[in-house]
Tab-separated table of C-alpha atoms in Angstrom:
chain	number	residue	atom	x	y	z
A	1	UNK	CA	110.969	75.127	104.176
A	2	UNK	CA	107.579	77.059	103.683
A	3	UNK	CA	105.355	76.033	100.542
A	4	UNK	CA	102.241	77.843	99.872
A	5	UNK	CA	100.031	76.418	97.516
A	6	UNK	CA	96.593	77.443	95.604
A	7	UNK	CA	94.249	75.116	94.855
A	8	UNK	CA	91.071	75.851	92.526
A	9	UNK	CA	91.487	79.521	94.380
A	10	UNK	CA	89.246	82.059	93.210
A	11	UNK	CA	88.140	85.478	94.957
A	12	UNK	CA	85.875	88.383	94.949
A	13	UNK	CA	85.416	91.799	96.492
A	14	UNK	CA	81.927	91.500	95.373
A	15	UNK	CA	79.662	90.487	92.703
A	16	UNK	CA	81.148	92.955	90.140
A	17	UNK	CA	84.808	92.736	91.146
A	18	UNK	CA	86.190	89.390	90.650
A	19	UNK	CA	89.857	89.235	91.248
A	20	UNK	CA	90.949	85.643	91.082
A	21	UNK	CA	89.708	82.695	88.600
A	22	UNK	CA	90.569	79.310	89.417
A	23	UNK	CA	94.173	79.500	90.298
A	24	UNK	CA	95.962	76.158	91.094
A	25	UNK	CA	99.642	77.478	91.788
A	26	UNK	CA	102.068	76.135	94.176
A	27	UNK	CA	105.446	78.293	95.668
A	28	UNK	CA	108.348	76.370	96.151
A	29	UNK	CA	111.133	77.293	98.347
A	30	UNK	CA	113.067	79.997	95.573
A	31	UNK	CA	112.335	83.007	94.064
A	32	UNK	CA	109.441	82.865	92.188
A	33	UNK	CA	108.287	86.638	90.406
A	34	UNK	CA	104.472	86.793	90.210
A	35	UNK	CA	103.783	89.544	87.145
A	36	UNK	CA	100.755	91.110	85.202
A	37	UNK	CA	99.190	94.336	84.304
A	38	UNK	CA	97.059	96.481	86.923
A	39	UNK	CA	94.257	94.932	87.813
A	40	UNK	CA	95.260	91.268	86.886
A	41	UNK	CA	94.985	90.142	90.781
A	42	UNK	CA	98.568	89.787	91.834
A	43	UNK	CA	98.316	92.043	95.089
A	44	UNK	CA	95.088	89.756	96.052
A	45	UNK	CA	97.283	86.939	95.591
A	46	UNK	CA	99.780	87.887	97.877
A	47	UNK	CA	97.065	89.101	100.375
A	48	UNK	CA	95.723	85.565	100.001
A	49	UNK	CA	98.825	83.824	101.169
A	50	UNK	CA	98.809	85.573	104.926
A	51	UNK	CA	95.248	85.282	105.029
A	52	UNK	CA	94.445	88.527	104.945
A	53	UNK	CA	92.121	87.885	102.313
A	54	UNK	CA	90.022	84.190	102.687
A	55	UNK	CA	88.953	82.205	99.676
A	56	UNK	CA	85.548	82.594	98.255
A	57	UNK	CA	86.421	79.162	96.593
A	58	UNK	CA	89.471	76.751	97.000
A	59	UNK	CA	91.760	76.882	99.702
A	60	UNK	CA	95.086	78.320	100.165
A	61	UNK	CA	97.363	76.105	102.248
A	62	UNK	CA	100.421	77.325	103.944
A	63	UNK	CA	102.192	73.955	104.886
A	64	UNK	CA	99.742	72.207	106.521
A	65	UNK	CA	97.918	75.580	107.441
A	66	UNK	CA	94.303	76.123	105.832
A	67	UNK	CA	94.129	79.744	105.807
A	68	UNK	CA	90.629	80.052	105.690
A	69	UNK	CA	90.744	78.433	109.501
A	70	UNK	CA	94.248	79.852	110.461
A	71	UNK	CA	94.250	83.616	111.917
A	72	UNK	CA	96.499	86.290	110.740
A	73	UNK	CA	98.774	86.030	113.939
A	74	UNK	CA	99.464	82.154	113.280
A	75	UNK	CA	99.666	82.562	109.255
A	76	UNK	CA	102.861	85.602	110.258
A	77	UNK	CA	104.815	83.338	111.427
A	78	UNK	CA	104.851	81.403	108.372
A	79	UNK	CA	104.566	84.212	105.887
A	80	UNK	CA	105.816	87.808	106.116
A	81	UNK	CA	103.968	90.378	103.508
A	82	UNK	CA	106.291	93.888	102.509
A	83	UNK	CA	102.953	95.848	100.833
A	84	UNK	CA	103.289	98.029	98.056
A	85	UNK	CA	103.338	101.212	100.507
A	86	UNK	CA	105.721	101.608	102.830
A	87	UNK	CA	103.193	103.781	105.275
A	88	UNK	CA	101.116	100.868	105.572
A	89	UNK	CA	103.682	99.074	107.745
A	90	UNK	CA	105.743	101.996	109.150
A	91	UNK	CA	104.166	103.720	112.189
A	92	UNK	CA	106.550	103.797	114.823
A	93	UNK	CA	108.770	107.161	115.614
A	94	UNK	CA	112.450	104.712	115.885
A	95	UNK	CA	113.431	102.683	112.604
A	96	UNK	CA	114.906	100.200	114.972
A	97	UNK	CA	111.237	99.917	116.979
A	98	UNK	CA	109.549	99.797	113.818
A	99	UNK	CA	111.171	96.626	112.806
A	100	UNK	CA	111.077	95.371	115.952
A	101	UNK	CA	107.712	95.734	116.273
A	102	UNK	CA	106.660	91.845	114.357
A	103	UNK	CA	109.273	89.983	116.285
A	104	UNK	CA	108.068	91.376	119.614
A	105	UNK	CA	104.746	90.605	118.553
A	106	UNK	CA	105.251	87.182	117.475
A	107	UNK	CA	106.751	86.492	121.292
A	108	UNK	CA	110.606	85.955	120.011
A	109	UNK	CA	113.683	86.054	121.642
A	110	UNK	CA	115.849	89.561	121.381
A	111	UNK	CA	113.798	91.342	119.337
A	112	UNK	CA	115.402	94.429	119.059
A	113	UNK	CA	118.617	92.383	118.289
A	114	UNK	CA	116.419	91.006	115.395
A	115	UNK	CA	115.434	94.076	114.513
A	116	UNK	CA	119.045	95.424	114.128
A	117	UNK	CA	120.578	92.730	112.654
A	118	UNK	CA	117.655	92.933	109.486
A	119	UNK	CA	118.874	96.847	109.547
A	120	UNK	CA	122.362	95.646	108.653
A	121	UNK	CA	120.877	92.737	106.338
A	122	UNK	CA	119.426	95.696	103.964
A	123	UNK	CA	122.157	98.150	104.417
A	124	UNK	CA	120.226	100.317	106.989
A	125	UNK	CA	121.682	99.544	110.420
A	126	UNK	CA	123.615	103.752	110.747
A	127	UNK	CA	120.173	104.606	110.223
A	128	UNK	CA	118.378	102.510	113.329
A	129	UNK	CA	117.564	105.829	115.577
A	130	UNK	CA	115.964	107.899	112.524
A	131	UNK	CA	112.433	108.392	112.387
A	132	UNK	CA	110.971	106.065	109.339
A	133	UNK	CA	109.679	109.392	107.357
A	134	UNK	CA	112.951	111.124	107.876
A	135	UNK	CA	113.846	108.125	104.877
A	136	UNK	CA	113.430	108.756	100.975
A	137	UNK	CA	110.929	106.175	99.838
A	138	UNK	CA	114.252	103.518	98.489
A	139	UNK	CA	114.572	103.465	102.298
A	140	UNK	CA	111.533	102.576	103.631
A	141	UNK	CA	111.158	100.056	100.697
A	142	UNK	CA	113.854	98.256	102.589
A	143	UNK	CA	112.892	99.154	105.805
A	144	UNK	CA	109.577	97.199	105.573
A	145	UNK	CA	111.711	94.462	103.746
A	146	UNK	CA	113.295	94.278	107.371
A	147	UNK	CA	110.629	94.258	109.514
A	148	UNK	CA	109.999	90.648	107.538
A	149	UNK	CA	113.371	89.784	107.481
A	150	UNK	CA	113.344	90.242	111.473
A	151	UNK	CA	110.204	87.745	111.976
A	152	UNK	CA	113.119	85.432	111.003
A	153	UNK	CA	109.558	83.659	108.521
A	154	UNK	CA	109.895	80.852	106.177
A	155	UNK	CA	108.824	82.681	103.535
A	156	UNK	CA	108.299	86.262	101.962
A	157	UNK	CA	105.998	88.089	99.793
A	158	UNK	CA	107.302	91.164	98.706
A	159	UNK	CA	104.685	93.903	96.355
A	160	UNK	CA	106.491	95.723	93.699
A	161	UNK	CA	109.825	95.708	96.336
A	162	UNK	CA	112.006	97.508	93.781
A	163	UNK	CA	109.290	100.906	94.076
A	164	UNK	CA	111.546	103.838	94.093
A	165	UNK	CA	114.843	102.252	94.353
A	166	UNK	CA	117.783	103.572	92.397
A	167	UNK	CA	120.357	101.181	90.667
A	168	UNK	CA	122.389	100.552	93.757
A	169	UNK	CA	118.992	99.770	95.510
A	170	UNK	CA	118.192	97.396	92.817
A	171	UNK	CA	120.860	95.359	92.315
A	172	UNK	CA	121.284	95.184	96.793
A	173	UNK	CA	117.854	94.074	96.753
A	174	UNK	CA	118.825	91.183	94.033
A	175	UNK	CA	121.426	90.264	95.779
A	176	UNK	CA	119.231	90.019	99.029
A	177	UNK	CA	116.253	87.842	96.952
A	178	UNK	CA	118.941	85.676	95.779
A	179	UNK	CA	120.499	85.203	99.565
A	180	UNK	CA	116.916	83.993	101.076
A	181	UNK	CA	116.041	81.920	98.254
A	182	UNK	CA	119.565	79.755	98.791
A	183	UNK	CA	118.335	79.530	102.260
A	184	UNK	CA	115.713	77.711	101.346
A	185	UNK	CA	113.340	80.393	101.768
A	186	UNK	CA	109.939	80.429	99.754
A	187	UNK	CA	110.061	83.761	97.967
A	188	UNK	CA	107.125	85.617	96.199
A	189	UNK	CA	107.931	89.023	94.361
A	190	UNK	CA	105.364	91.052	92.326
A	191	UNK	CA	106.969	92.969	90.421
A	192	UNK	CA	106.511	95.028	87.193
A	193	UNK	CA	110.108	95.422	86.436
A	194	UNK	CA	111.208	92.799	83.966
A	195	UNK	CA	114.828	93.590	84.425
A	196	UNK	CA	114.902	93.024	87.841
A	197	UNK	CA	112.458	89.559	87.784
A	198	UNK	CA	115.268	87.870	85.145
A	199	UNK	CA	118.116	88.615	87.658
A	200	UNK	CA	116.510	87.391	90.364
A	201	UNK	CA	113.880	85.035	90.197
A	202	UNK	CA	114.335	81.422	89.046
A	203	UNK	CA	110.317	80.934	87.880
A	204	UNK	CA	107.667	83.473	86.776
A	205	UNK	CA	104.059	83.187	86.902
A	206	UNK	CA	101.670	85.541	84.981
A	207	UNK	CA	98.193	86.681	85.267
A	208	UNK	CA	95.856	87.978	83.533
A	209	UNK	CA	92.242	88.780	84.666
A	210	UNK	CA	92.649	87.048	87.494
A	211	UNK	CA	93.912	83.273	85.516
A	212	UNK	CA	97.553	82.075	85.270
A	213	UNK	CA	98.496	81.987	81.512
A	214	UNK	CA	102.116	81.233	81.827
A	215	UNK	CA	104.072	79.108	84.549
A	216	UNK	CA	107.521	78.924	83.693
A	217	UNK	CA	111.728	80.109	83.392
A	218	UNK	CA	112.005	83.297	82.646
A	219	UNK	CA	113.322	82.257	79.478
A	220	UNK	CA	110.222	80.145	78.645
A	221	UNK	CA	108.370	82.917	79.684
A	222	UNK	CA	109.864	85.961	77.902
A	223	UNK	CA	109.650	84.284	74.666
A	224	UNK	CA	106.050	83.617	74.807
A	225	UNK	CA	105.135	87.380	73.357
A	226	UNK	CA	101.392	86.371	72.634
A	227	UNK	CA	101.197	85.564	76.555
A	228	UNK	CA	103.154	88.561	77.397
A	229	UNK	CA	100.942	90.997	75.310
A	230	UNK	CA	96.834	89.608	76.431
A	231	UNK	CA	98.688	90.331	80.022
A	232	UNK	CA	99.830	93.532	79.209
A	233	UNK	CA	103.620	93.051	79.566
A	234	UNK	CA	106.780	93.334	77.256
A	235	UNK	CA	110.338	90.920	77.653
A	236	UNK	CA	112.896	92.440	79.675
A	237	UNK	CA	114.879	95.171	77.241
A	238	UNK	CA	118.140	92.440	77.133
A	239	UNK	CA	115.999	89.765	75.674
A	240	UNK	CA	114.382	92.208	73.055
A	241	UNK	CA	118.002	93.116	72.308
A	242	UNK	CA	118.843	89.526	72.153
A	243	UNK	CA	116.378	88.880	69.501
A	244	UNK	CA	117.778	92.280	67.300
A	245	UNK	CA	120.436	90.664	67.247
A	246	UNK	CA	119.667	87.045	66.073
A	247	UNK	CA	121.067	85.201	68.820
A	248	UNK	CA	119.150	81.689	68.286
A	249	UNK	CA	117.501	81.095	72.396
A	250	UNK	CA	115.849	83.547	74.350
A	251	UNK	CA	118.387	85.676	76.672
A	252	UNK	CA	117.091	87.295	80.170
A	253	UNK	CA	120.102	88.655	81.672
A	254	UNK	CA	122.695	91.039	80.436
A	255	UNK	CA	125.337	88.300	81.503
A	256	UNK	CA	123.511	86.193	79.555
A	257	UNK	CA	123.930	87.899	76.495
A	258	UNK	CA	127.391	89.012	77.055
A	259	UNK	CA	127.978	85.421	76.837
A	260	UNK	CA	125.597	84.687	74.188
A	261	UNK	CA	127.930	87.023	71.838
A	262	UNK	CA	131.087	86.364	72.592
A	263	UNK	CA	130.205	82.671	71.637
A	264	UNK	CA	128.729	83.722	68.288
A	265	UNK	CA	131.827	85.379	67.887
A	266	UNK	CA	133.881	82.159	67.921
A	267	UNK	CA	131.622	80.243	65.560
């Protein structure tokens, strides 16, 4: 089990772009959903945890990693990082060598067997001999969600992974979030879809300029509007619904408030 935690983290670009404020914040194996307007430092965060980025105060430890003395190499075998953009990960003219291309790096076993069995994981194994940008965008979404997946890593931190994604691509990618996190794998997704953070992530964090404001359930989260408007955000469109209708505790999930009504209905 991988745990990344921040302690007293704060970072800047330079002196007129400070990112990060203080930010004590530990990831537990789970999904945890890191949200927050543009701008609020949630990408830098995740950059943070592989040591991409390094501290300019704090530390970010990754088990009993320092990151400011561990390299990138070390820290990816730990922590796998799907950016934002899919073409800053895919560059390889095979799919299947693409993904294959992190465990071979890291000096595994079988990587191309790796590689293909992440391919089936996210539903893209037919497609293993297609060149990456002969895939809509859904696809490489998940395509870079494999080349993690094949580092076989303790823990994940996936930017805005739902990007482009239709329903069916939603809902496979909750079901895949929900799979790593009961294997005890640390999960961090940034995400600005509400809808998608309630069915699949157990915690949410928010920032704002660069400070957590809110560290809780989505429930406890969704009903704290005056958090959710200084960072920009809105509860998912259930729980507004939830409230329109009277229903007496916060309700993040359509299931939820199936349930919610149907036992209102028996009172």
């Amino acid at each position: 089990m991988t745990r990344i935690r921040f302690e007293g983290v704060s970072f800047r670009y330079d002196a007129d772009r400070p990112a990060l404020h203080d930010v004590d914040v530990t990831f537990e194996p789970g999904a945890t959903a890191v949200v927050g307007a543009n701008g609020a430092g949630k990408s830098t965060l995740l950059r943070l945890c592989v040591g991409l980025l390094k501290p300019t105060a704090g530390r970010v430890r990754v088990d009993d990693l320092d990151t400011r003395d561990a390299t990138v190499a070390t820290l990816a075998r730990r922590v796998g990082l799907v950016f934002q953009d899919p073409a800053d990960q895919l560059f390889r003219p095979r799919l299947r060598d693409d993904v294959a291309f992190g465990p071979s790096n890291l000096g595994l076993d079988d990587p191309d067997g790796a590689a293909l069995a992440a391919l089936e994981r996210v539903g893209l194994a037919a497609v293993a001999d297609v060149h990456p940008y002969e895939l809509g965008l859904a696809e490489r979404k998940l395509a870079t969600i494999a080349g993690v997946l094949a580092m076989d890593v303790g823990a994940l931190a996936l930017d805005e992974p739902t990007m482009g994604q239709d329903a069916g691509g939603g809902r496979r990618l909750a079901e895949l979030v929900g799979e790593l996190a009961a294997e005890g794998r640390t999960v961090v997704v940034v995400s600005h879809d509400m809808g998608f953070v309630a069915r699949t992530c157990t915690r949410v964090v928010v920032l704002a300029a660069g400070r957590v404001r809110a560290d809780g359930t989505p429930a406890e989260v969704f009903a704290r509007d005056d958090v959710l408007a200084a960072a920009g955000l809105a509860p998912p469109p259930v729980t507004l619904l939830g409230r329109r209708l009277g229903l007496p505790h916060t309700v993040v999930t359509l299931d939820e408030l199936v349930a919610a009504v149907r036992a209102r209905q028996r009172w």
